[in-house]
PDB file of C-alpha atoms in Angstrom:
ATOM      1  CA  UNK A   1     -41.839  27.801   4.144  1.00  0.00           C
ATOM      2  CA  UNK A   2     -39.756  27.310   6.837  1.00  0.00           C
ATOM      3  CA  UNK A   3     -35.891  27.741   6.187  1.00  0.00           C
ATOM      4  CA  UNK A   4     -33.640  25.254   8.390  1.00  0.00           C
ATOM      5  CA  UNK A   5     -30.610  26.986   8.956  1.00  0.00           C
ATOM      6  CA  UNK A   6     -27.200  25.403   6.881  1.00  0.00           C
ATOM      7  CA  UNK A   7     -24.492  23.314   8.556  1.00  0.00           C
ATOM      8  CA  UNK A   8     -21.668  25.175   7.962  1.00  0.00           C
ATOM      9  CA  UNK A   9     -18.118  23.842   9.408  1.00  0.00           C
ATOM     10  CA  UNK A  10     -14.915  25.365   8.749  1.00  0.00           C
ATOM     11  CA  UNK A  11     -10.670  24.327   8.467  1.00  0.00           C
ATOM     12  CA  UNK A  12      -8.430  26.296   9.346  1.00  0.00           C
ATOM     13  CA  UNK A  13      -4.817  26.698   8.504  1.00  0.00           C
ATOM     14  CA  UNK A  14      -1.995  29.156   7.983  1.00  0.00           C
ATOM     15  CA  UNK A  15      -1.263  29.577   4.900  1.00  0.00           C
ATOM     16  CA  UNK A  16      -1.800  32.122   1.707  1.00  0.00           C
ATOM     17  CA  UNK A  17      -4.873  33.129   0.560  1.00  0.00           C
ATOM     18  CA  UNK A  18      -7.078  30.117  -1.302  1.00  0.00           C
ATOM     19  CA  UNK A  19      -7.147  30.847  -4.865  1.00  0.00           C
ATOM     20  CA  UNK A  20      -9.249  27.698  -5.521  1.00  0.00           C
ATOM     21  CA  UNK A  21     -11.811  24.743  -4.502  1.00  0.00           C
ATOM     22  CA  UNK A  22     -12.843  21.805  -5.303  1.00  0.00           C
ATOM     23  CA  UNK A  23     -14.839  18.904  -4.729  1.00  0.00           C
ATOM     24  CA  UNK A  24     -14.463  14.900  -5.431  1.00  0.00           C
ATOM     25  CA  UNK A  25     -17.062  13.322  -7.253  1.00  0.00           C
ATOM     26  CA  UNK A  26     -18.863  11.389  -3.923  1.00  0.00           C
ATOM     27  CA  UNK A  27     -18.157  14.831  -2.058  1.00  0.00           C
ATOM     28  CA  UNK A  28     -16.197  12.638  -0.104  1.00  0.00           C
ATOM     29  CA  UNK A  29     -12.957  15.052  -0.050  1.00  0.00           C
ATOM     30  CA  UNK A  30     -12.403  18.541  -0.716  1.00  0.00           C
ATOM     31  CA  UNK A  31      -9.580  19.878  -2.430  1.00  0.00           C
ATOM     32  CA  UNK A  32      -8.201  23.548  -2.192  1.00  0.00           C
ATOM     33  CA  UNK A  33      -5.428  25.666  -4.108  1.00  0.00           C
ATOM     34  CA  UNK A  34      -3.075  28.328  -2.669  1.00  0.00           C
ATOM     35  CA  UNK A  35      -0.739  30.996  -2.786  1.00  0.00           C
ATOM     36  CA  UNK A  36       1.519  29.052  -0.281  1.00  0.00           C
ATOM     37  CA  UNK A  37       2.130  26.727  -3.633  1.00  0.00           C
ATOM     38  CA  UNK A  38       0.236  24.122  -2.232  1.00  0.00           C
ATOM     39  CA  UNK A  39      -2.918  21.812  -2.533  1.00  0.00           C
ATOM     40  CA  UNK A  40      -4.731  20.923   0.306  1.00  0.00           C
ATOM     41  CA  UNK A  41      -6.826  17.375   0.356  1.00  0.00           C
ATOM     42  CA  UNK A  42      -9.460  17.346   3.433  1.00  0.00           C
ATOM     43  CA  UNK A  43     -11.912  14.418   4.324  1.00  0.00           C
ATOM     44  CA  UNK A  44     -15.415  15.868   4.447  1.00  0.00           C
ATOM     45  CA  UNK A  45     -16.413  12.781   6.390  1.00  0.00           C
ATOM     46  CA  UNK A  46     -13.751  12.956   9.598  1.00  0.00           C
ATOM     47  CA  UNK A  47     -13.215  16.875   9.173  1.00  0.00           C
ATOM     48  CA  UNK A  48      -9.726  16.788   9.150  1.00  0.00           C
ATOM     49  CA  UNK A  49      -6.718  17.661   6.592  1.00  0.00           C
ATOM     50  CA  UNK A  50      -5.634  14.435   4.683  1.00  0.00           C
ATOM     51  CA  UNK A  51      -2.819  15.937   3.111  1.00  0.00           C
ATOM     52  CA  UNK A  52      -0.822  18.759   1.500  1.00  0.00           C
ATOM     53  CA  UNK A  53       0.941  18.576  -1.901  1.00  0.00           C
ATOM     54  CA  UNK A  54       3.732  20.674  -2.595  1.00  0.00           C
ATOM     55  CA  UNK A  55       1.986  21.065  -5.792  1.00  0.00           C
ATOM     56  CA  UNK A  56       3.978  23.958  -7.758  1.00  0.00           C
ATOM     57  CA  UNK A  57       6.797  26.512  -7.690  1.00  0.00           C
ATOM     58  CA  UNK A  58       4.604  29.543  -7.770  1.00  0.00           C
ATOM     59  CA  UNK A  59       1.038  30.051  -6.866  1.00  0.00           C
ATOM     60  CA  UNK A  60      -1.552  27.574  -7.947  1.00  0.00           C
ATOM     61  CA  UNK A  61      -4.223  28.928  -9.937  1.00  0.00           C
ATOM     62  CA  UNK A  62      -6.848  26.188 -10.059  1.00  0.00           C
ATOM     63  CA  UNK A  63      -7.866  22.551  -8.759  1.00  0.00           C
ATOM     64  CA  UNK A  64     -10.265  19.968 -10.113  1.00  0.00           C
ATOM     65  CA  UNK A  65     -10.938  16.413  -9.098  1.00  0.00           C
ATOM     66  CA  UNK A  66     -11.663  13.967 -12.207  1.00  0.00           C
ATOM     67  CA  UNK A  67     -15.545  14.233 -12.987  1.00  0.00           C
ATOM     68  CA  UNK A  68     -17.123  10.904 -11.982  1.00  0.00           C
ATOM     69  CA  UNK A  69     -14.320   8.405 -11.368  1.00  0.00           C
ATOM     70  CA  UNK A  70     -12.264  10.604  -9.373  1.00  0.00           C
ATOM     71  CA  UNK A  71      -8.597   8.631 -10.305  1.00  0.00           C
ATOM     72  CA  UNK A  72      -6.940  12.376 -11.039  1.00  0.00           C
ATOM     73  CA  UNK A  73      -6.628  15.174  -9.292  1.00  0.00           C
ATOM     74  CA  UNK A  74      -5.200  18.292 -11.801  1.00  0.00           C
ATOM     75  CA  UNK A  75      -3.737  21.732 -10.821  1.00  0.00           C
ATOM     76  CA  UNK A  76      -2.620  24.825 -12.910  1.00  0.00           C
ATOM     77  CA  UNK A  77       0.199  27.225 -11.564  1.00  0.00           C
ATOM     78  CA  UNK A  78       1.491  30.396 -12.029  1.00  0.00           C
ATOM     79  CA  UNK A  79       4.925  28.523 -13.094  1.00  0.00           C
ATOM     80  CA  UNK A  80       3.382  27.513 -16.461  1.00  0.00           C
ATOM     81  CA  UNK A  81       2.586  24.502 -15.594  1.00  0.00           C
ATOM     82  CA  UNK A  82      -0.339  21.869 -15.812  1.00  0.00           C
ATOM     83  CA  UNK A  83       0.028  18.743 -12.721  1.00  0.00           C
ATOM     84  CA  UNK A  84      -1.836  15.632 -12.324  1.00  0.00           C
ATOM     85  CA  UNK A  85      -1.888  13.670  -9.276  1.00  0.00           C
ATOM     86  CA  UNK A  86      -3.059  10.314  -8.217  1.00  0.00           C
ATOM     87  CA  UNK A  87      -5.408  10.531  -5.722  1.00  0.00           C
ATOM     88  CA  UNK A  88      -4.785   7.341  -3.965  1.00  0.00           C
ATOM     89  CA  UNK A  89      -1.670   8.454  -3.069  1.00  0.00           C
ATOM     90  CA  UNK A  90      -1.783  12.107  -3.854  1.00  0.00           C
ATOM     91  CA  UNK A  91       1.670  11.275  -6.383  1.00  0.00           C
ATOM     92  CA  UNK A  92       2.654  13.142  -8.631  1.00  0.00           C
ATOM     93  CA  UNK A  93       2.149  11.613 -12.288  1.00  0.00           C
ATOM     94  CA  UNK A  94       2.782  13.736 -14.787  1.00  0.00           C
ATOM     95  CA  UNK A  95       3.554  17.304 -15.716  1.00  0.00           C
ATOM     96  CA  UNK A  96       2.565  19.111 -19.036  1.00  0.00           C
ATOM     97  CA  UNK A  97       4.516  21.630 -20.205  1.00  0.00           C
ATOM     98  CA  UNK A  98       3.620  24.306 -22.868  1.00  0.00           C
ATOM     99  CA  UNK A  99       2.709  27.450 -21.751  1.00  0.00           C
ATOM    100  CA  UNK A 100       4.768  30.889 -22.126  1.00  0.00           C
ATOM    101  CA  UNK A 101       3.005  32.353 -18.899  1.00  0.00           C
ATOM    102  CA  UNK A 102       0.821  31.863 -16.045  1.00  0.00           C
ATOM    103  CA  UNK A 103      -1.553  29.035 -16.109  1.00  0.00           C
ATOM    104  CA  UNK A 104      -4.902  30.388 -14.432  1.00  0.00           C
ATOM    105  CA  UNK A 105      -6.879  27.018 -15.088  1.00  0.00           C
ATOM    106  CA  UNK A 106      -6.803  23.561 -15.597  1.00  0.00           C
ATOM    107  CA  UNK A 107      -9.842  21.184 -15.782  1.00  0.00           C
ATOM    108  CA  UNK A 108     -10.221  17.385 -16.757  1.00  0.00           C
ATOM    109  CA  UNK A 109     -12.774  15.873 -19.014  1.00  0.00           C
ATOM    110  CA  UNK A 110     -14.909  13.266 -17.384  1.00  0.00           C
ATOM    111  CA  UNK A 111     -13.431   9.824 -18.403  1.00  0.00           C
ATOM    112  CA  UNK A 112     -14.843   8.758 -21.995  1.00  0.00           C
ATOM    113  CA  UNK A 113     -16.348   5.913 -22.997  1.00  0.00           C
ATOM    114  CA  UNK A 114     -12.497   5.005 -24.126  1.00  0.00           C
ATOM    115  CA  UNK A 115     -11.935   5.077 -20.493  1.00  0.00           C
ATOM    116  CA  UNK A 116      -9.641   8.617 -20.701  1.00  0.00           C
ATOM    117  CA  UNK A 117      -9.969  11.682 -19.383  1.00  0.00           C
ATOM    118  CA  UNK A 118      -8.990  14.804 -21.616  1.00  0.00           C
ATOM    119  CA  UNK A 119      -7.612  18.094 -19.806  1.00  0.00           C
ATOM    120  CA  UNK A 120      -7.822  21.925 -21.210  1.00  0.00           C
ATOM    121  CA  UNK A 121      -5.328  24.560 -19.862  1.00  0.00           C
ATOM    122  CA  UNK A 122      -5.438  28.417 -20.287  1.00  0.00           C
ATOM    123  CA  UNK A 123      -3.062  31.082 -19.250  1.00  0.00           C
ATOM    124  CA  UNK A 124      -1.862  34.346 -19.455  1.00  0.00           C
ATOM    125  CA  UNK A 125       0.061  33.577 -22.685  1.00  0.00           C
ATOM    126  CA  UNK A 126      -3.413  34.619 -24.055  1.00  0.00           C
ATOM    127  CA  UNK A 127      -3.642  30.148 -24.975  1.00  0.00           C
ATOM    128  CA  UNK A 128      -5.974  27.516 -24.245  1.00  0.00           C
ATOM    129  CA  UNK A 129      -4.535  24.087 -25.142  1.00  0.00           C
ATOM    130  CA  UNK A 130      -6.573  20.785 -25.049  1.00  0.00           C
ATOM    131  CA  UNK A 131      -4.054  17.803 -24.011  1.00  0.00           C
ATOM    132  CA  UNK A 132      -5.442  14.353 -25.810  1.00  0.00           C
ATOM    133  CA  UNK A 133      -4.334  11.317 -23.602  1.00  0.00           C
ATOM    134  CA  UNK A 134      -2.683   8.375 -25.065  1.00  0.00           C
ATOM    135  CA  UNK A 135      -2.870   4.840 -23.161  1.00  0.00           C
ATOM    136  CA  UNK A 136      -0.472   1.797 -23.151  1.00  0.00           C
ATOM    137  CA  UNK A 137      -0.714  -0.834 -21.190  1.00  0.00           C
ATOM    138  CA  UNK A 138       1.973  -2.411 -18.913  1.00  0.00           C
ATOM    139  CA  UNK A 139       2.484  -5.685 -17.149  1.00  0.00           C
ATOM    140  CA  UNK A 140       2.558  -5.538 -13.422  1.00  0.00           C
ATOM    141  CA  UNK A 141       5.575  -3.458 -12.335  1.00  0.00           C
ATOM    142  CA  UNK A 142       7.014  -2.807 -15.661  1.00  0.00           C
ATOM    143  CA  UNK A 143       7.810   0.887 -16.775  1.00  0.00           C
ATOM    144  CA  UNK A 144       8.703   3.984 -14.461  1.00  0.00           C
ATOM    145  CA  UNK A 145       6.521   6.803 -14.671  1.00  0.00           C
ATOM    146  CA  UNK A 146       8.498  10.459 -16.504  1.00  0.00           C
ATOM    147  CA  UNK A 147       8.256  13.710 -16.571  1.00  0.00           C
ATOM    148  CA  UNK A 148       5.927  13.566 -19.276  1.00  0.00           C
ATOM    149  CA  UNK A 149       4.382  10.431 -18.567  1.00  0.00           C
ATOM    150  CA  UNK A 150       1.637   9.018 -15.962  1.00  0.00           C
ATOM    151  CA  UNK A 151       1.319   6.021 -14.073  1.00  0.00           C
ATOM    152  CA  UNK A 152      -2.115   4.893 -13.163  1.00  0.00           C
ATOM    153  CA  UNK A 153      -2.808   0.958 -11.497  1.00  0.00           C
ATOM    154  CA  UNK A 154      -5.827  -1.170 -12.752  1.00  0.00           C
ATOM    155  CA  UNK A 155      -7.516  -3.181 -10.033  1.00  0.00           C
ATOM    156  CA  UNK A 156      -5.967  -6.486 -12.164  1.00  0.00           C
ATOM    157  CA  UNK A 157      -2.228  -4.651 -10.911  1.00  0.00           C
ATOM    158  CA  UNK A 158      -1.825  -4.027 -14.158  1.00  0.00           C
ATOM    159  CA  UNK A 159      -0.259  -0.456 -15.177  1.00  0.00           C
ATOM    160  CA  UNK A 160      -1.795   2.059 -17.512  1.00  0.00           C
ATOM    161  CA  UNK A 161       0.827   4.610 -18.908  1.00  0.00           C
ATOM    162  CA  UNK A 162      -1.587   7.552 -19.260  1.00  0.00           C
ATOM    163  CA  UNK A 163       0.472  10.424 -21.620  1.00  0.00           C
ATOM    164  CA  UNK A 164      -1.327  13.382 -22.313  1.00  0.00           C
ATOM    165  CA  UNK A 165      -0.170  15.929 -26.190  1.00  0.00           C
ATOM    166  CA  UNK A 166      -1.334  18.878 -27.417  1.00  0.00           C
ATOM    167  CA  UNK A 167      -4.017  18.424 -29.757  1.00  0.00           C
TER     168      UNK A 167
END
């Protein structure tokens, strides 16, 4: 047979080595991790850098876009800690905390049939935890997103309070 050759196109930017990759569920995006403590977000489609998230304190281990419906974006550090992001607007919303060492990966469930996603962590603490989310419903605008807690908007502008536990 006869082989066409691959289209291959690269990014470049300056920063520390990539320690991870990943890609949204259209393939629309690709997301990377680094040692530079960042996450980068690129647009497969235009070929250019959509954003960077100052994702952790210490070098980020691992990235993973939510399987199918692609609301979450989650990274794992080397400061112990588990993130997810929005990614409509790459924010921050919500930080687990747990682990006595590194974090070397994070990954997210697809969404359930309940409509939530479930994420497992492992680290260096020689752990794996599986984090069980919790939903609760808000009215439009009501309820700031903690720490420990994440905000996620329904197409009706309703808010979903998404809080992950330890199982």
């Amino acid at each position: 047979g006869i082989c066409a050759p691959a289209k291959c196109f690269g990014f470049g930017w300056a920063c520390g080595a990539s320690d991870g990759f990943g890609f949204s569920s259209k393939w629309v995006l690709a997301a990377t991790c680094s040692s530079d403590h960042t996450a980068r977000i690129f647009d497969l489609r235009k070929r250019n850098l959509v954003t960077v998230i100052a994702a952790h304190s210490a070098l980020v281990s691992s990235i993973q876009f939510e399987p199918g419906q692609g609301r979450f974006l989650v990274t794992s550090g080397y400061d112990k800690l588990v993130r997810v992001w929005n990614t409509t607007n790459w924010r921050l919303l919500t930080t687990l905390r747990g682990h006595e060492d590194k974090v070397m990966r994070a990954r997210i469930s697809p969404t359930s049939q309940a409509g939530k996603p479930w994420i497992a962590s492992s680290g260096w603490d020689c752990t794996w935890k599986l984090w069980m989310p919790e939903e609760e419903t808000l009215a439009a605008g009501a309820g700031e997103a903690g720490e420990a807690e994440g905000m996620d908007e329904r197409e009706d502008g309703r808010g979903v309070r998404l809080r992950w536990k330890v199982v």
